[in-house]
Coordinates of C-alpha atoms in Angstrom, one line a residue:
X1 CA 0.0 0.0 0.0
X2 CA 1.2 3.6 -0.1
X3 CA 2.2 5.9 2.3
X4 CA -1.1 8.3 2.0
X5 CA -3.6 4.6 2.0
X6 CA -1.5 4.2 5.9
X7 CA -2.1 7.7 6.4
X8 CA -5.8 7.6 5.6
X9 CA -6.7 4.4 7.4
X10 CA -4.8 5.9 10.6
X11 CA -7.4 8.9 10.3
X12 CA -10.3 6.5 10.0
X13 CA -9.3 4.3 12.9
X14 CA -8.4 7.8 15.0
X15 CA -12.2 8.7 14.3
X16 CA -13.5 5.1 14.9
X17 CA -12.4 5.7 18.4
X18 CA -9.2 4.4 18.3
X19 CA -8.2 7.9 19.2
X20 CA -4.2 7.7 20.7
X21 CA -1.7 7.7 18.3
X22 CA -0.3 4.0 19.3
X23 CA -4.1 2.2 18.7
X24 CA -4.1 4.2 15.5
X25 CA -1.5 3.2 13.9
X26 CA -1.3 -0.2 15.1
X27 CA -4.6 -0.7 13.7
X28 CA -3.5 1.1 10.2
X29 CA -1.0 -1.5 10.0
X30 CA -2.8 -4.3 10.9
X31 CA -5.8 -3.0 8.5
X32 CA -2.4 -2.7 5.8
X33 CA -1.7 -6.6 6.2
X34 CA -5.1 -8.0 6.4
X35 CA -6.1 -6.3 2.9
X36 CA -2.3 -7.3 1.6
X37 CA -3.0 -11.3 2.5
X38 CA -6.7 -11.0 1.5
X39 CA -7.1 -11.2 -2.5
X40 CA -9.7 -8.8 -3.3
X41 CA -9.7 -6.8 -0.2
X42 CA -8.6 -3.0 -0.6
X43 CA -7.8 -0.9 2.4
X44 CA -11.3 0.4 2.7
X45 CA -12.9 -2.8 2.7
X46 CA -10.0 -4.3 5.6
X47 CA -10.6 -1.1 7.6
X48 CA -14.6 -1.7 7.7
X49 CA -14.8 -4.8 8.1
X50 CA -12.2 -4.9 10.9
X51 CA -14.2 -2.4 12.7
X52 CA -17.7 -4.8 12.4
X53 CA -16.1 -7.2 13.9
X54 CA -14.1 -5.6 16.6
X55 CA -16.7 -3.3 18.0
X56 CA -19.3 -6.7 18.1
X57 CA -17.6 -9.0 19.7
X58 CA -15.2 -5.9 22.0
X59 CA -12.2 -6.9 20.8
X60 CA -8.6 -4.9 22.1
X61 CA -6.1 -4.1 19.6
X62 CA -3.7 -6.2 20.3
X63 CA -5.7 -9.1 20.4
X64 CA -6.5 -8.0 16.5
X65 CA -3.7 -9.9 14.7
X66 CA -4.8 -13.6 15.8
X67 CA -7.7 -13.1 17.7
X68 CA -9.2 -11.9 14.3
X69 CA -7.2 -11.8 11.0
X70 CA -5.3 -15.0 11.3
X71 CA -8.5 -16.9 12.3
X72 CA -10.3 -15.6 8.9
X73 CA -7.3 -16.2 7.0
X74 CA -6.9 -19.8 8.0
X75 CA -10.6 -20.7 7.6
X76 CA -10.2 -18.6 4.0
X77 CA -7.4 -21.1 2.9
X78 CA -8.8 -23.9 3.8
X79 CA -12.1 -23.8 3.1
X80 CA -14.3 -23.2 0.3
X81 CA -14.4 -19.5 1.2
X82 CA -12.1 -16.6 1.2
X83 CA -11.3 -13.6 3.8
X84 CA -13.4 -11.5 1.3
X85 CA -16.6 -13.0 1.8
X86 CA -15.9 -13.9 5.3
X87 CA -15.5 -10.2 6.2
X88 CA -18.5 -9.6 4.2
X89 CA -20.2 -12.0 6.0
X90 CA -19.0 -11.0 9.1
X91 CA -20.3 -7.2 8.3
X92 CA -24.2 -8.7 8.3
X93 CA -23.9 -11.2 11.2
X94 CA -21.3 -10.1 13.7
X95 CA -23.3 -7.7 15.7
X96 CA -26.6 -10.3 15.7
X97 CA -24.6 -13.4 16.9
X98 CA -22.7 -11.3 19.2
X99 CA -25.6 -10.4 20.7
X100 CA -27.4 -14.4 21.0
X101 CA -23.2 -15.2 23.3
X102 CA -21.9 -16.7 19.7
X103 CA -18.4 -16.4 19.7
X104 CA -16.6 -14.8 16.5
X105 CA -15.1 -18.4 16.4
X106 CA -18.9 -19.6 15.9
X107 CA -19.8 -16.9 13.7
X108 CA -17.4 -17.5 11.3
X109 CA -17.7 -21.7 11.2
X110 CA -21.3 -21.0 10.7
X111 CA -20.7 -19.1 7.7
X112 CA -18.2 -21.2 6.5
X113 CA -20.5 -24.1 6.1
X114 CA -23.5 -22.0 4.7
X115 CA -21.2 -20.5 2.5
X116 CA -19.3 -23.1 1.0
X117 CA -22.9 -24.6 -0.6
X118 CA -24.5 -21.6 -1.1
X119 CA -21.7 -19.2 -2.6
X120 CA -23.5 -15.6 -1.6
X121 CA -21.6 -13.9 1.2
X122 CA -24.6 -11.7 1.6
X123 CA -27.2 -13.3 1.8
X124 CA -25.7 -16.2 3.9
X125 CA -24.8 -13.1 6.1
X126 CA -27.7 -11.9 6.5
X127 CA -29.1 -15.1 7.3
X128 CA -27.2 -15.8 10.1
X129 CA -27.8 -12.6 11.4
X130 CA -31.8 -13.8 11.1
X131 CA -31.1 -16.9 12.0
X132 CA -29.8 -16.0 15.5
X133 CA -32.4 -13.6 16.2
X134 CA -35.2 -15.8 15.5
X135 CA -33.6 -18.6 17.5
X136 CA -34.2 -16.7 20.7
X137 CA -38.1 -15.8 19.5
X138 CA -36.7 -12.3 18.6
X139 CA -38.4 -10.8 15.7
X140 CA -35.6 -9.0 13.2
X141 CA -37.9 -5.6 12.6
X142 CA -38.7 -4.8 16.3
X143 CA -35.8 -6.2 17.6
X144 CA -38.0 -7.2 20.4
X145 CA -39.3 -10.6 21.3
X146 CA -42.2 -12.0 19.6
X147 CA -45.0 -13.6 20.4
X148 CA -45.3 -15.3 16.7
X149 CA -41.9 -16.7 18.0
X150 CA -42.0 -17.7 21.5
X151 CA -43.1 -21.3 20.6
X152 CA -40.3 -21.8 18.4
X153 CA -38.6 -23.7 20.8
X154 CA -41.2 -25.7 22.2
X155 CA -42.7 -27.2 18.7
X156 CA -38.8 -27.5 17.3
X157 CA -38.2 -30.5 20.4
X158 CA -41.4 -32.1 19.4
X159 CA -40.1 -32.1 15.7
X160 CA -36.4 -33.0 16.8
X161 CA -38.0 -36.4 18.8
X162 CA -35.9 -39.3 17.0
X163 CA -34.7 -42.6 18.3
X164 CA -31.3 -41.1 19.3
X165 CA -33.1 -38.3 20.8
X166 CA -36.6 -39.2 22.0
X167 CA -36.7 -36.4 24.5
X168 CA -35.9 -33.8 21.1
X169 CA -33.3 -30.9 21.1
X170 CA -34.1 -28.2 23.5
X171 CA -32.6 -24.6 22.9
X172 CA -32.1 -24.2 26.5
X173 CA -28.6 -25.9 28.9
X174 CA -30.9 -27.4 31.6
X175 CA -34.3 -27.9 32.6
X176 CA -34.7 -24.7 34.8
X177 CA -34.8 -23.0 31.2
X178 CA -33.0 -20.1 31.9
X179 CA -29.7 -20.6 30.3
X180 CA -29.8 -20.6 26.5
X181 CA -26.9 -22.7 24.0
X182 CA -24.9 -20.9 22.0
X183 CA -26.6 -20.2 18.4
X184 CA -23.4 -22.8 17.3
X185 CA -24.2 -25.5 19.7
X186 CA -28.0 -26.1 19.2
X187 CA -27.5 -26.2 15.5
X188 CA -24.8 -28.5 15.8
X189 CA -27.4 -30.6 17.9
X190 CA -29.9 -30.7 15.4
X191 CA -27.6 -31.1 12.7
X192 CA -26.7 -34.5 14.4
X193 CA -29.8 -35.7 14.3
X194 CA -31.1 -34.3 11.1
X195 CA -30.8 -37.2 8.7
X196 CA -33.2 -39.3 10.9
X197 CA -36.3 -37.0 10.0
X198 CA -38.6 -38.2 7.2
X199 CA -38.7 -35.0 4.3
X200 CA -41.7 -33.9 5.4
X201 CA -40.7 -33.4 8.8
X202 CA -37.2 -31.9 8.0
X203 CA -39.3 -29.3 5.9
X204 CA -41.4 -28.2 8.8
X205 CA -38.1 -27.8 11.0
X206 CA -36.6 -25.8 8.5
X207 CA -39.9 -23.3 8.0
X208 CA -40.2 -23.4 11.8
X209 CA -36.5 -23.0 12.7
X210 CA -35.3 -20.4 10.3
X211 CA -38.2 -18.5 8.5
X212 CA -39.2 -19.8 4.7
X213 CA -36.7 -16.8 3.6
X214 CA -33.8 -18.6 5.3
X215 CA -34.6 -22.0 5.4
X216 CA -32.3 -22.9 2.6
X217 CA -29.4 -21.3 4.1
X218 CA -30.7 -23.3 7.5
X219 CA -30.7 -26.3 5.5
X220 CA -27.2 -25.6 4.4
X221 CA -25.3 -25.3 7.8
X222 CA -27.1 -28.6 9.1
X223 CA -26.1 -30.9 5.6
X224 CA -22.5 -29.2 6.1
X225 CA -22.0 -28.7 9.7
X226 CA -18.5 -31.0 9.0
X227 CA -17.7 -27.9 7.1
X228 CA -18.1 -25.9 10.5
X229 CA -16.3 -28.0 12.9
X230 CA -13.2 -28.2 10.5
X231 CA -13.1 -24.6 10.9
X232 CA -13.4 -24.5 14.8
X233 CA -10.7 -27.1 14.8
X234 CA -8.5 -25.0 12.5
X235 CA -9.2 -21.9 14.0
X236 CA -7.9 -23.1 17.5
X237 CA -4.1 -23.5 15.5
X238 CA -4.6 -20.2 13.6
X239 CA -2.4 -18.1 15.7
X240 CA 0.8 -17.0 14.0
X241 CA -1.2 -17.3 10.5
X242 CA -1.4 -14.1 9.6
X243 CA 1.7 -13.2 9.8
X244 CA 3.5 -16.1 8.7
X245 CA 1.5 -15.3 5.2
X246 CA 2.7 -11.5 5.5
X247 CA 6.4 -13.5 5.6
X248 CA 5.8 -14.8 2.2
X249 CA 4.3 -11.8 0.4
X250 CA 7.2 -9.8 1.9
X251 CA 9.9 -11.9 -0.2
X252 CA 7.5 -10.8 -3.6
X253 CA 9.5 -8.5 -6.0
X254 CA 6.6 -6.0 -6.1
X255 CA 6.5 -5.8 -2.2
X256 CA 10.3 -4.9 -2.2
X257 CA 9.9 -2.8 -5.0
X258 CA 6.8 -0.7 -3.3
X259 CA 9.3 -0.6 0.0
X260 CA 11.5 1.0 -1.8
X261 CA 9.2 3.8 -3.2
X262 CA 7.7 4.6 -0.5
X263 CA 10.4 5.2 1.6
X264 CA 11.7 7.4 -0.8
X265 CA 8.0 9.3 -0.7
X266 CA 9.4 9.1 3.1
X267 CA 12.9 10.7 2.9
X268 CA 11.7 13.3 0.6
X269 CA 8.8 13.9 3.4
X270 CA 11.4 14.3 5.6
X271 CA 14.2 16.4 4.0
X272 CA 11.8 18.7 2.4
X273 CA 8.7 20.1 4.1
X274 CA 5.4 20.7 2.9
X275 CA 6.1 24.7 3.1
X276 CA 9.5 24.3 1.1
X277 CA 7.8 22.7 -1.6
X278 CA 5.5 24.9 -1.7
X279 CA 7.8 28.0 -2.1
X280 CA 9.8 25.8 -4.3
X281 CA 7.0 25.0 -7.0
X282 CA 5.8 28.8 -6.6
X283 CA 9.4 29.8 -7.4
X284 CA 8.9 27.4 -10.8
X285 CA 5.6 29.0 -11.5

């Protein structure tokens, strides 16, 4: 990137909030290196989407560089995915799932698996982002709960009941009711028992689970949730990821050549202020 991109994404992250000169341009840095190992991902787009995810799940700066980028960059190489529509993903979800105790861990295995079948970053977003909501009877308009949607949970155990499950899967930890699973947890649940429903009745769990709008995307996670595990598993040896891929691009001739210009746009900077060139091209005009 080029010295004015650094300068510019330290001004956006100053205004974000990350307002003393350290965070700031830590975080232009780090925003510098995801976009430079992402394919597809310019400064702007690193910048936002870093900010979705950090101020959803309240994440410090320097828990940034593994705690976030090289947990989306190992998922994005190994999977049938890539950091670009993760962060896209992320920018729809992250705030929702937050919200429902999914960890970004959780948020981004879920995609992974939608993703890899249904190949729209967007939309798969946005599903989990329903998805979640609805799981905890909240309706997605009000953002309040819903009556419609309180007996989700209750008529989803009586069409979970299967022979490996007679008792069905219940959204909540414990009998008391009063301490919900994680968003990743129940659907992994269900997802195990899943293929023992007749068609019919795997319909009606779908429709009732996720919403007709979603239920595709529903159906997706369940059919793949190998997809989302993998990810979990790989995203619990991500750290050093990141910047073991930065190692690599750092070796490229047009990284060293870029070095090289911009610390000359650095010396120059440096040996001649803004107000001497100033005076010097007003001398030429």
């Amino acid at each position: 990137v080029t010295t004015k991109d650094i300068i510019q994404s330290a001004a956006d992250w100053s205004r974000l909030g990350f307002s003393d000169k350290k965070s700031s341009e830590m975080m232009a840095k780090l925003a510098a290196q995801f976009s430079a190992i992402s394919p597809g991902v310019d400064m702007n787009q690193s910048t936002t989407g870093l900010v979705s995810v950090i101020k959803a799940y309240g994440i410090e700066v320097e828990d940034v560089l593994d705690g976030v980028m090289s947990k989306i960059n190992i998922v994005g190489n190994t999977a049938a995915t890539s950091n670009q529509e993760i962060i896209a993903g992320l920018q729809n979800s992250a705030a929702a799932m937050a919200a429902m105790n999914s960890t970004l861990d959780e948020n981004i295995a879920l995609f992974t698996a939608a993703q890899e079948i249904s190949q729209d970053a967007s939309k798969v977003g946005n599903a989990l982002r329903t998805i979640a909501m609805r799981i905890r009877g909240y309706d997605e308009e009000t953002q309040q709960l819903s009556d419609d949607l309180a007996n989700i949970s209750g008529e989803v155990i009586d069409l979970t009941k299967t022979v490996s499950r007679p008792m069905g899967v219940s959204l909540f930890t414990d009998e008391t009711q009063t301490e919900y699973k994680s968003v990743y947890q129940y659907l992994k649940e269900i997802s195990e028992i899943y293929d023992e429903l007749g068609a019919k009745e795997q319909q009606q769990l779908m429709e009732k689970l996720f919403g007709k709008m979603r239920a595709s995307i529903g159906q997706a996670i369940l059919q793949n949730f190998s997809a989302a595990e993998k990810a979990m598993d790989n995203m619990s040896k991500s750290a050093g990821n990141a910047n073991a891929e930065m190692e690599i691009i750092t070796e490229s001739l047009t990284y060293k050549l870029n070095a090289l210009r911009e610390t000359a746009v650095g010396i120059m900077q440096d040996i001649f202020p803004r107000e001497s060139i100033g005076a010097f091209i007003d001398a030429g005009t």
